[in-house]
Short mmCIF file of C-alpha atoms and ligand atoms in Angstrom, two decimals:
data_model
loop_
_atom_site.label_atom_id
_atom_site.label_comp_id
_atom_site.label_asym_id
_atom_site.label_seq_id
_atom_site.Cartn_x
_atom_site.Cartn_y
_atom_site.Cartn_z
CA MET R 1 19.91 -50.32 -11.00
CA LEU R 2 18.22 -52.01 -13.95
CA LYS R 3 19.90 -54.44 -16.34
CA SER R 4 20.42 -51.67 -18.86
CA GLY R 5 22.81 -50.12 -16.34
CA GLN R 6 21.23 -46.67 -16.39
CA ALA R 7 22.80 -45.27 -13.25
CA TRP R 8 20.42 -42.30 -13.10
CA PHE R 9 17.45 -44.58 -12.97
CA SER R 10 17.07 -47.14 -10.23
CA PRO R 11 13.97 -48.36 -8.45
CA GLN R 12 15.60 -46.92 -5.25
CA VAL R 13 15.84 -43.44 -6.78
CA ILE R 14 12.39 -43.38 -8.30
CA GLY R 15 10.54 -45.74 -5.91
CA GLU R 16 9.31 -43.02 -3.57
CA ILE R 17 8.14 -40.85 -6.47
CA VAL R 18 6.27 -43.76 -8.05
CA ASP R 19 4.60 -44.57 -4.69
CA ARG R 20 3.53 -40.95 -4.34
CA GLU R 21 2.52 -40.15 -7.94
CA GLY R 22 1.37 -43.56 -9.20
CA THR R 23 1.83 -44.93 -12.69
CA PRO R 24 2.09 -44.60 -15.63
CA ILE R 25 4.85 -42.03 -15.17
CA LEU R 26 7.69 -40.91 -17.43
CA PHE R 27 11.12 -40.21 -15.94
CA LEU R 28 13.51 -38.13 -18.01
CA SER R 29 17.16 -37.67 -17.22
CA LYS R 30 18.48 -34.14 -17.72
CA GLU R 31 22.01 -35.49 -17.72
CA VAL R 32 21.28 -37.96 -20.53
CA MET R 33 19.58 -35.25 -22.62
CA ARG R 34 22.57 -32.97 -22.06
CA GLN R 35 24.98 -35.72 -23.12
CA LYS R 36 22.90 -36.53 -26.21
CA TYR R 37 22.83 -32.87 -27.23
CA GLU R 38 26.55 -32.44 -26.69
CA THR R 39 27.41 -35.64 -28.55
CA LEU R 40 25.20 -34.88 -31.53
CA SER R 41 26.17 -31.23 -31.84
CA GLY R 42 29.85 -32.17 -31.38
CA GLU R 43 29.74 -34.99 -33.93
CA LEU R 44 27.85 -32.95 -36.51
CA GLY R 45 30.50 -30.25 -36.27
CA GLU R 46 29.33 -27.29 -38.25
CA ALA R 47 25.59 -28.04 -38.20
CA LYS R 48 23.42 -25.84 -35.99
CA ILE R 49 20.94 -27.88 -33.96
CA TYR R 50 17.23 -27.08 -33.84
CA TYR R 51 15.43 -29.49 -31.50
CA ALA R 52 12.24 -30.86 -33.11
CA LEU R 53 9.81 -29.90 -30.37
CA LYS R 54 7.24 -32.50 -31.37
CA ALA R 55 9.37 -35.32 -29.92
CA ASN R 56 8.79 -34.10 -26.37
CA PRO R 57 7.55 -30.56 -25.74
CA HIS R 58 7.80 -30.69 -21.94
CA LEU R 59 8.68 -27.19 -20.66
CA GLU R 60 11.71 -28.37 -18.69
CA VAL R 61 13.03 -30.14 -21.78
CA VAL R 62 12.68 -26.95 -23.81
CA LYS R 63 14.40 -24.91 -21.07
CA LEU R 64 17.27 -27.38 -20.94
CA PHE R 65 17.92 -27.36 -24.68
CA HIS R 66 17.60 -23.56 -24.74
CA GLU R 67 20.26 -23.30 -22.02
CA LEU R 68 22.47 -25.61 -24.05
CA GLY R 69 22.19 -23.30 -27.05
CA ALA R 70 19.79 -25.25 -29.28
CA GLY R 71 17.19 -23.67 -31.52
CA PHE R 72 13.73 -25.18 -32.03
CA GLU R 73 11.84 -26.62 -34.98
CA ILE R 74 8.08 -26.19 -34.68
CA SER R 75 4.94 -26.97 -36.68
CA SER R 76 1.96 -25.25 -35.13
CA LEU R 77 0.57 -22.31 -33.22
CA GLY R 78 0.46 -24.44 -30.08
CA GLU R 79 4.19 -25.14 -30.31
CA LEU R 80 4.90 -21.47 -31.04
CA ASN R 81 2.87 -20.37 -28.01
CA LEU R 82 4.82 -22.77 -25.82
CA LEU R 83 8.10 -21.15 -26.95
CA LEU R 84 6.64 -17.65 -26.56
CA ASP R 85 5.74 -18.45 -22.95
CA LEU R 86 9.41 -19.22 -22.37
CA SER R 87 10.57 -16.09 -24.26
CA ILE R 88 12.59 -18.12 -26.77
CA PRO R 89 13.86 -15.54 -29.27
CA PRO R 90 12.57 -15.70 -32.86
CA ASP R 91 16.01 -16.27 -34.37
CA LYS R 92 16.08 -19.57 -32.46
CA ILE R 93 12.90 -20.82 -34.14
CA ILE R 94 12.25 -22.36 -37.56
CA SER R 95 9.32 -24.28 -39.00
CA SER R 96 9.96 -27.20 -41.33
CA ASN R 97 6.36 -28.31 -41.57
CA PRO R 98 5.34 -27.91 -45.24
CA VAL R 99 1.65 -27.76 -44.20
CA LYS R 100 0.96 -24.80 -41.95
CA SER R 101 -2.21 -23.10 -40.77
CA GLU R 102 -2.69 -19.45 -41.69
CA ALA R 103 -2.96 -18.52 -38.01
CA PHE R 104 0.40 -20.15 -37.33
CA ILE R 105 2.15 -18.43 -40.27
CA GLU R 106 0.78 -15.03 -39.24
CA ALA R 107 1.74 -15.40 -35.59
CA ALA R 108 5.19 -16.84 -36.30
CA TYR R 109 6.00 -14.22 -38.92
CA SER R 110 4.86 -11.34 -36.76
CA TYR R 111 7.04 -12.67 -33.92
CA GLY R 112 10.00 -12.66 -36.31
CA VAL R 113 10.40 -16.33 -37.18
CA GLY R 114 12.27 -16.12 -40.45
CA LEU R 115 12.49 -19.58 -41.99
CA PHE R 116 9.62 -21.78 -43.19
CA ALA R 117 9.46 -24.97 -45.26
CA PHE R 118 7.17 -25.51 -48.24
CA ASP R 119 6.55 -28.14 -50.92
CA SER R 120 3.40 -27.02 -52.72
CA TYR R 121 2.09 -24.04 -54.63
CA THR R 122 -0.78 -23.46 -52.22
CA GLU R 123 1.79 -22.98 -49.46
CA VAL R 124 3.68 -20.45 -51.64
CA GLU R 125 0.47 -18.45 -52.04
CA LYS R 126 -0.27 -18.57 -48.33
CA LEU R 127 3.27 -17.54 -47.37
CA ALA R 128 3.42 -14.74 -49.98
CA CYS R 129 0.23 -13.27 -48.58
CA LEU R 130 0.88 -13.74 -44.85
CA SER R 131 4.67 -13.54 -44.53
CA PRO R 132 5.92 -11.39 -47.43
CA GLY R 133 9.62 -11.68 -48.21
CA VAL R 134 10.23 -14.51 -45.77
CA ARG R 135 13.05 -17.05 -46.29
CA LEU R 136 11.96 -20.48 -47.45
CA CYS R 137 13.35 -23.99 -47.52
CA LEU R 138 12.02 -26.38 -50.11
CA ARG R 139 11.19 -29.83 -48.68
CA LEU R 140 12.76 -32.29 -51.08
CA ALA R 141 11.33 -35.83 -51.38
CA VAL R 142 14.06 -38.31 -50.46
CA SER R 143 14.23 -42.04 -49.90
CA ASN R 144 13.35 -43.18 -46.36
CA GLU R 145 15.18 -46.48 -46.80
CA GLY R 146 16.09 -47.90 -43.40
CA SER R 147 13.64 -45.73 -41.48
CA GLU R 148 11.42 -47.44 -38.92
CA TRP R 149 9.01 -44.52 -38.88
CA PRO R 150 8.95 -43.29 -42.50
CA LEU R 151 7.75 -39.78 -43.37
CA ALA R 152 8.27 -40.05 -47.12
CA SER R 153 4.91 -40.14 -48.83
CA LYS R 154 3.18 -37.28 -47.06
CA PHE R 155 5.87 -34.64 -47.67
CA GLY R 156 8.44 -33.54 -50.18
CA ILE R 157 8.64 -32.76 -53.84
CA ASP R 158 10.83 -34.13 -56.63
CA ILE R 159 13.71 -32.18 -58.11
CA GLU R 160 12.06 -30.92 -61.31
CA ARG R 161 8.89 -29.69 -59.71
CA GLY R 162 11.00 -28.37 -56.83
CA VAL R 163 12.90 -26.03 -59.15
CA GLU R 164 9.60 -24.76 -60.55
CA LEU R 165 8.32 -24.11 -57.04
CA LEU R 166 11.46 -22.18 -56.10
CA VAL R 167 10.99 -20.03 -59.20
CA GLN R 168 7.33 -19.47 -58.36
CA ALA R 169 8.25 -18.51 -54.79
CA LYS R 170 10.79 -15.99 -56.08
CA ARG R 171 8.21 -14.51 -58.45
CA LYS R 172 5.96 -14.00 -55.45
CA GLU R 173 8.82 -12.06 -53.82
CA LEU R 174 9.53 -14.68 -51.21
CA LYS R 175 13.19 -15.62 -50.57
CA PRO R 176 14.05 -19.16 -51.64
CA TYR R 177 16.85 -19.78 -49.17
CA GLY R 178 17.56 -23.48 -48.83
CA ILE R 179 16.64 -27.13 -49.05
CA THR R 180 15.32 -29.36 -46.33
CA PHE R 181 14.69 -33.11 -46.25
CA HIS R 182 13.91 -35.85 -43.77
CA VAL R 183 15.24 -39.40 -44.19
CA GLY R 184 12.45 -40.76 -41.97
CA SER R 185 12.52 -41.13 -38.23
CA GLN R 186 14.67 -43.81 -36.57
CA CYS R 187 16.67 -44.18 -39.80
CA THR R 188 19.28 -46.89 -39.44
CA ASN R 189 20.86 -46.68 -42.89
CA PRO R 190 23.61 -44.03 -43.16
CA LYS R 191 23.54 -44.28 -46.98
CA THR R 192 20.08 -42.76 -46.99
CA TRP R 193 21.62 -39.47 -45.79
CA ILE R 194 24.30 -39.65 -48.49
CA GLU R 195 21.69 -40.00 -51.25
CA ALA R 196 19.56 -37.24 -49.79
CA ILE R 197 22.50 -34.83 -49.59
CA GLN R 198 23.55 -35.66 -53.15
CA LYS R 199 20.00 -35.15 -54.38
CA SER R 200 19.89 -31.81 -52.59
CA LYS R 201 23.06 -30.76 -54.41
CA LEU R 202 21.44 -31.52 -57.77
CA LEU R 203 18.46 -29.37 -56.89
CA TRP R 204 20.81 -26.66 -55.58
CA GLU R 205 22.64 -26.54 -58.93
CA LEU R 206 19.48 -26.57 -61.02
CA ALA R 207 18.12 -23.71 -58.93
CA GLU R 208 21.34 -21.77 -59.52
CA ARG R 209 20.83 -22.13 -63.27
CA GLU R 210 17.47 -20.46 -62.80
CA GLY R 211 19.17 -17.57 -61.05
CA ILE R 212 18.32 -18.75 -57.53
CA LYS R 213 21.26 -18.84 -55.15
CA LEU R 214 20.57 -21.05 -52.15
CA HIS R 215 22.38 -20.74 -48.82
CA LEU R 216 21.17 -23.42 -46.43
CA LEU R 217 20.91 -27.19 -46.25
CA ASN R 218 18.70 -28.59 -43.49
CA ILE R 219 19.47 -32.29 -43.04
CA GLY R 220 16.39 -32.84 -40.85
CA GLY R 221 16.15 -35.43 -38.11
CA GLY R 222 15.98 -39.21 -38.23
CA PHE R 223 18.99 -40.09 -36.04
CA PRO R 224 18.26 -43.48 -34.49
CA ILE R 225 18.26 -44.52 -30.85
CA GLN R 226 18.67 -47.85 -29.15
CA TYR R 227 15.41 -49.80 -28.87
CA THR R 228 15.58 -53.60 -29.14
CA LYS R 229 17.45 -53.84 -32.47
CA PRO R 230 21.07 -52.79 -32.98
CA VAL R 231 21.49 -49.38 -34.63
CA PRO R 232 24.54 -47.54 -35.98
CA GLN R 233 26.25 -45.16 -33.56
CA ILE R 234 25.54 -41.46 -34.01
CA SER R 235 29.28 -40.96 -34.62
CA GLU R 236 29.11 -43.32 -37.62
CA ILE R 237 26.15 -41.51 -39.16
CA ALA R 238 27.65 -38.11 -38.39
CA GLN R 239 30.92 -39.05 -40.08
CA VAL R 240 29.07 -40.08 -43.22
CA ILE R 241 27.05 -36.87 -43.20
CA ASN R 242 30.08 -34.66 -42.53
CA ARG R 243 32.09 -36.30 -45.28
CA THR R 244 29.29 -35.97 -47.83
CA VAL R 245 28.36 -32.44 -46.86
CA ARG R 246 31.97 -31.24 -46.82
CA GLY R 247 32.68 -32.91 -50.16
CA ILE R 248 29.89 -31.19 -51.99
CA PHE R 249 28.46 -28.33 -49.94
CA THR R 250 30.73 -26.63 -47.46
CA GLU R 251 34.23 -26.99 -48.90
CA ASP R 252 34.14 -23.39 -50.12
CA GLY R 253 32.00 -22.23 -47.22
CA GLU R 254 29.05 -22.14 -49.59
CA ALA R 255 26.32 -23.52 -47.37
CA GLU R 256 24.99 -23.10 -43.87
CA ILE R 257 24.02 -26.49 -42.40
CA ILE R 258 21.33 -27.20 -39.86
CA ALA R 259 19.87 -30.38 -38.34
CA GLU R 260 16.63 -30.83 -36.44
CA PRO R 261 16.81 -34.00 -34.35
CA GLY R 262 13.98 -34.97 -32.04
CA ARG R 263 14.11 -38.63 -31.05
CA ALA R 264 17.89 -38.78 -30.68
CA LEU R 265 17.98 -35.99 -28.09
CA VAL R 266 15.27 -37.26 -25.75
CA GLY R 267 14.42 -40.90 -26.51
CA GLU R 268 17.09 -42.70 -24.51
CA ALA R 269 16.72 -40.21 -21.66
CA GLY R 270 13.26 -41.56 -20.83
CA VAL R 271 11.92 -44.50 -18.85
CA LEU R 272 8.19 -45.07 -18.54
CA VAL R 273 7.10 -46.91 -15.43
CA ALA R 274 3.91 -48.94 -15.83
CA THR R 275 1.99 -51.33 -13.60
CA VAL R 276 0.55 -54.74 -14.48
CA LEU R 277 -3.24 -54.40 -14.37
CA ALA R 278 -4.41 -57.83 -15.47
CA LYS R 279 -3.39 -61.21 -16.91
CA ALA R 280 -5.31 -63.65 -19.05
CA VAL R 281 -4.89 -66.71 -21.23
CA ARG R 282 -6.87 -66.76 -24.50
CA GLN R 283 -6.61 -69.47 -27.15
CA GLY R 284 -3.44 -70.67 -25.48
CA GLN R 285 -1.85 -67.18 -25.62
CA ARG R 286 -0.74 -65.40 -22.47
CA TRP R 287 -1.82 -61.77 -22.26
CA LEU R 288 -0.40 -59.14 -19.91
CA TYR R 289 -2.23 -55.83 -19.52
CA LEU R 290 -0.43 -52.66 -18.41
CA ASP R 291 -1.77 -49.27 -17.33
CA ILE R 292 -0.14 -47.76 -20.43
CA GLY R 293 -0.93 -48.65 -24.02
CA VAL R 294 -1.00 -47.32 -27.55
CA PHE R 295 -3.50 -44.56 -26.74
CA ASN R 296 -1.93 -43.06 -23.63
CA GLY R 297 1.77 -43.13 -24.53
CA LEU R 298 2.96 -46.03 -26.66
CA MET R 299 1.45 -44.98 -29.97
CA GLU R 300 4.63 -45.72 -31.89
CA SER R 301 4.37 -49.39 -31.05
CA ILE R 302 1.62 -49.67 -33.68
CA GLY R 303 4.20 -48.59 -36.29
CA GLY R 304 6.57 -51.31 -35.09
CA ILE R 305 8.74 -49.53 -32.50
CA LYS R 306 9.66 -52.17 -29.92
CA TYR R 307 10.70 -50.75 -26.56
CA PRO R 308 13.18 -52.62 -24.38
CA LEU R 309 11.38 -53.77 -21.25
CA GLU R 310 12.78 -54.44 -17.81
CA VAL R 311 11.25 -55.87 -14.65
CA ALA R 312 12.60 -56.32 -11.16
CA LYS R 313 11.69 -60.05 -11.07
CA GLU R 314 13.79 -62.87 -12.38
CA GLY R 315 12.81 -66.37 -13.41
CA GLN R 316 11.82 -68.42 -16.42
CA ALA R 317 10.55 -66.18 -19.23
CA SER R 318 7.38 -66.89 -21.22
CA SER R 319 6.01 -65.26 -24.33
CA TYR R 320 3.26 -62.68 -23.81
CA ILE R 321 1.03 -60.43 -25.82
CA LEU R 322 1.49 -57.10 -24.11
CA ALA R 323 -1.58 -54.86 -24.17
CA GLY R 324 -2.73 -51.53 -22.80
CA PRO R 325 -5.65 -50.66 -20.53
CA ALA R 326 -8.17 -49.32 -23.09
CA CYS R 327 -11.42 -51.16 -23.68
CA ASP R 328 -10.50 -51.38 -27.36
CA SER R 329 -8.84 -54.26 -29.21
CA PHE R 330 -6.50 -51.88 -31.03
CA ASP R 331 -4.66 -51.30 -27.78
CA VAL R 332 -2.01 -53.99 -28.23
CA ILE R 333 1.57 -52.89 -27.59
CA SER R 334 3.55 -55.88 -28.79
CA THR R 335 3.39 -59.63 -29.36
CA GLY R 336 6.01 -62.27 -28.56
CA VAL R 337 7.32 -60.32 -25.57
CA GLU R 338 9.53 -62.46 -23.31
CA LEU R 339 8.99 -61.74 -19.61
CA PRO R 340 9.21 -63.69 -16.35
CA GLU R 341 6.01 -64.48 -14.47
CA LEU R 342 4.55 -61.18 -13.24
CA GLU R 343 1.71 -60.47 -10.84
CA ILE R 344 -0.88 -57.72 -10.68
CA GLY R 345 0.79 -54.61 -9.27
CA ASP R 346 4.28 -55.48 -10.51
CA LYS R 347 6.14 -52.71 -12.29
CA VAL R 348 7.33 -52.84 -15.89
CA TYR R 349 10.06 -50.37 -16.94
CA ILE R 350 9.74 -49.28 -20.57
CA MET R 351 13.14 -48.03 -21.71
CA SER R 352 14.06 -45.51 -24.45
CA ALA R 353 10.65 -43.95 -23.96
CA GLY R 354 11.46 -40.22 -23.92
CA ALA R 355 10.40 -39.44 -27.51
CA TYR R 356 6.97 -39.52 -29.14
CA THR R 357 5.30 -41.06 -26.09
CA THR R 358 3.67 -38.44 -23.86
CA ALA R 359 3.75 -36.11 -26.88
CA TYR R 360 1.43 -38.44 -28.80
CA ALA R 361 -0.73 -39.55 -25.88
CA SER R 362 -4.48 -39.04 -25.69
CA GLN R 363 -6.93 -39.39 -22.83
CA PHE R 364 -9.04 -41.86 -24.76
CA ASN R 365 -11.27 -43.91 -22.49
CA GLY R 366 -10.45 -41.54 -19.62
CA LEU R 367 -6.98 -43.02 -19.34
CA PRO R 368 -4.31 -40.78 -17.82
CA ILE R 369 -1.46 -39.37 -19.88
CA PRO R 370 1.70 -40.15 -17.86
CA HIS R 371 3.13 -37.31 -15.81
CA THR R 372 6.68 -36.40 -16.69
CA TYR R 373 9.26 -36.20 -13.96
CA LEU R 374 12.72 -34.79 -14.67
CA ILE R 375 15.65 -36.12 -12.70
C1 PLP G 1 10.19 -31.67 -40.16
C2 PLP G 1 10.72 -32.57 -39.11
N1 PLP G 1 11.92 -32.29 -38.57
C3 PLP G 1 12.45 -33.06 -37.61
C4 PLP G 1 11.77 -34.15 -37.12
C5 PLP G 1 12.40 -34.97 -36.03
O1 PLP G 1 12.71 -36.22 -36.48
P1 PLP G 1 13.42 -37.29 -35.52
O2 PLP G 1 12.63 -37.33 -34.28
O3 PLP G 1 13.37 -38.53 -36.30
O4 PLP G 1 14.81 -36.81 -35.29
C6 PLP G 1 10.53 -34.50 -37.67
C7 PLP G 1 9.80 -35.68 -37.19
O5 PLP G 1 8.73 -36.02 -37.59
C8 PLP G 1 9.98 -33.68 -38.68
O6 PLP G 1 8.78 -33.92 -39.22
#
């Protein structure tokens, strides 16, 4: 068992698979994903959970969450096709991407997907033409304070312009149905949810004054997982959300609530196993090169995500620059990484690696995307 005490994952359990399949390889624990789903859906009480497929679209992951009763949040035709292959029913699918291709809208609408997000007039026009009468959620711009992977600037609209857009959507005979927001991924500040929910209520009331009755609040994703820094417990964030939502949205049963977590359902269920490929000392700095890097799985490390690392060896730790295998200087995973002396061929276990790793990976430089192995 590793220091992190993950009983499901021990070099004994996975050793044979690693010898057979090679590295890099991603192990995902079904049991941990099940626990994460049950904890989050239990803590969030009345919110329906739609798993954000982008975090890890592995078929077995989708099957597991489907069995557990989750719905799915998708963004593209590719993600829709994946769900169609598994016969996931349309009432279990929503799309909260405010920027959708026409082909995706057409296919999703004809399958019966009935809830799309929008935050621009061009999207209203597209949706009115390709999915007449469909229910819409307006993506509200909210603060991403405390998020380690912010999503704020690319999406969302302010309250005033949001009301106008809802009115325009209604004029086009679409059904303005709710509000959606995202506090940014890996958001460690519970207050950010409070402000976002309060802001949604303002928009909700202004819309009502324009004769638009909304029914649904989608509180998005953003729930944090344990990397190297301490984060609030899900129960703490959920309590804050529940209190705020109940105080202003659901006390009279007015609103349906949904959440669309990605990272929090799969991140801590994953361990990537990598192998040391090379070592070097340059300008007095020690470099350690792994067979996984920012291109073939650890893309989020360029945005500052720092994965906990474990190794089987013990001994005096030194500071390393940890880099990937690509013949490209951008492929640096992290600096100031403390590790004991390792040799070529030693394994490095990259913890909390179930989300946004294989999903983001490319085959740049002919490097392999890690296989995923469910345990
Ligand atoms: C619209 C939407 N919903 C949900 C998520 C999932 O967020 P997280 O993985 O932070 O829970 C994302 C992530 O980018 C998103 O864009």
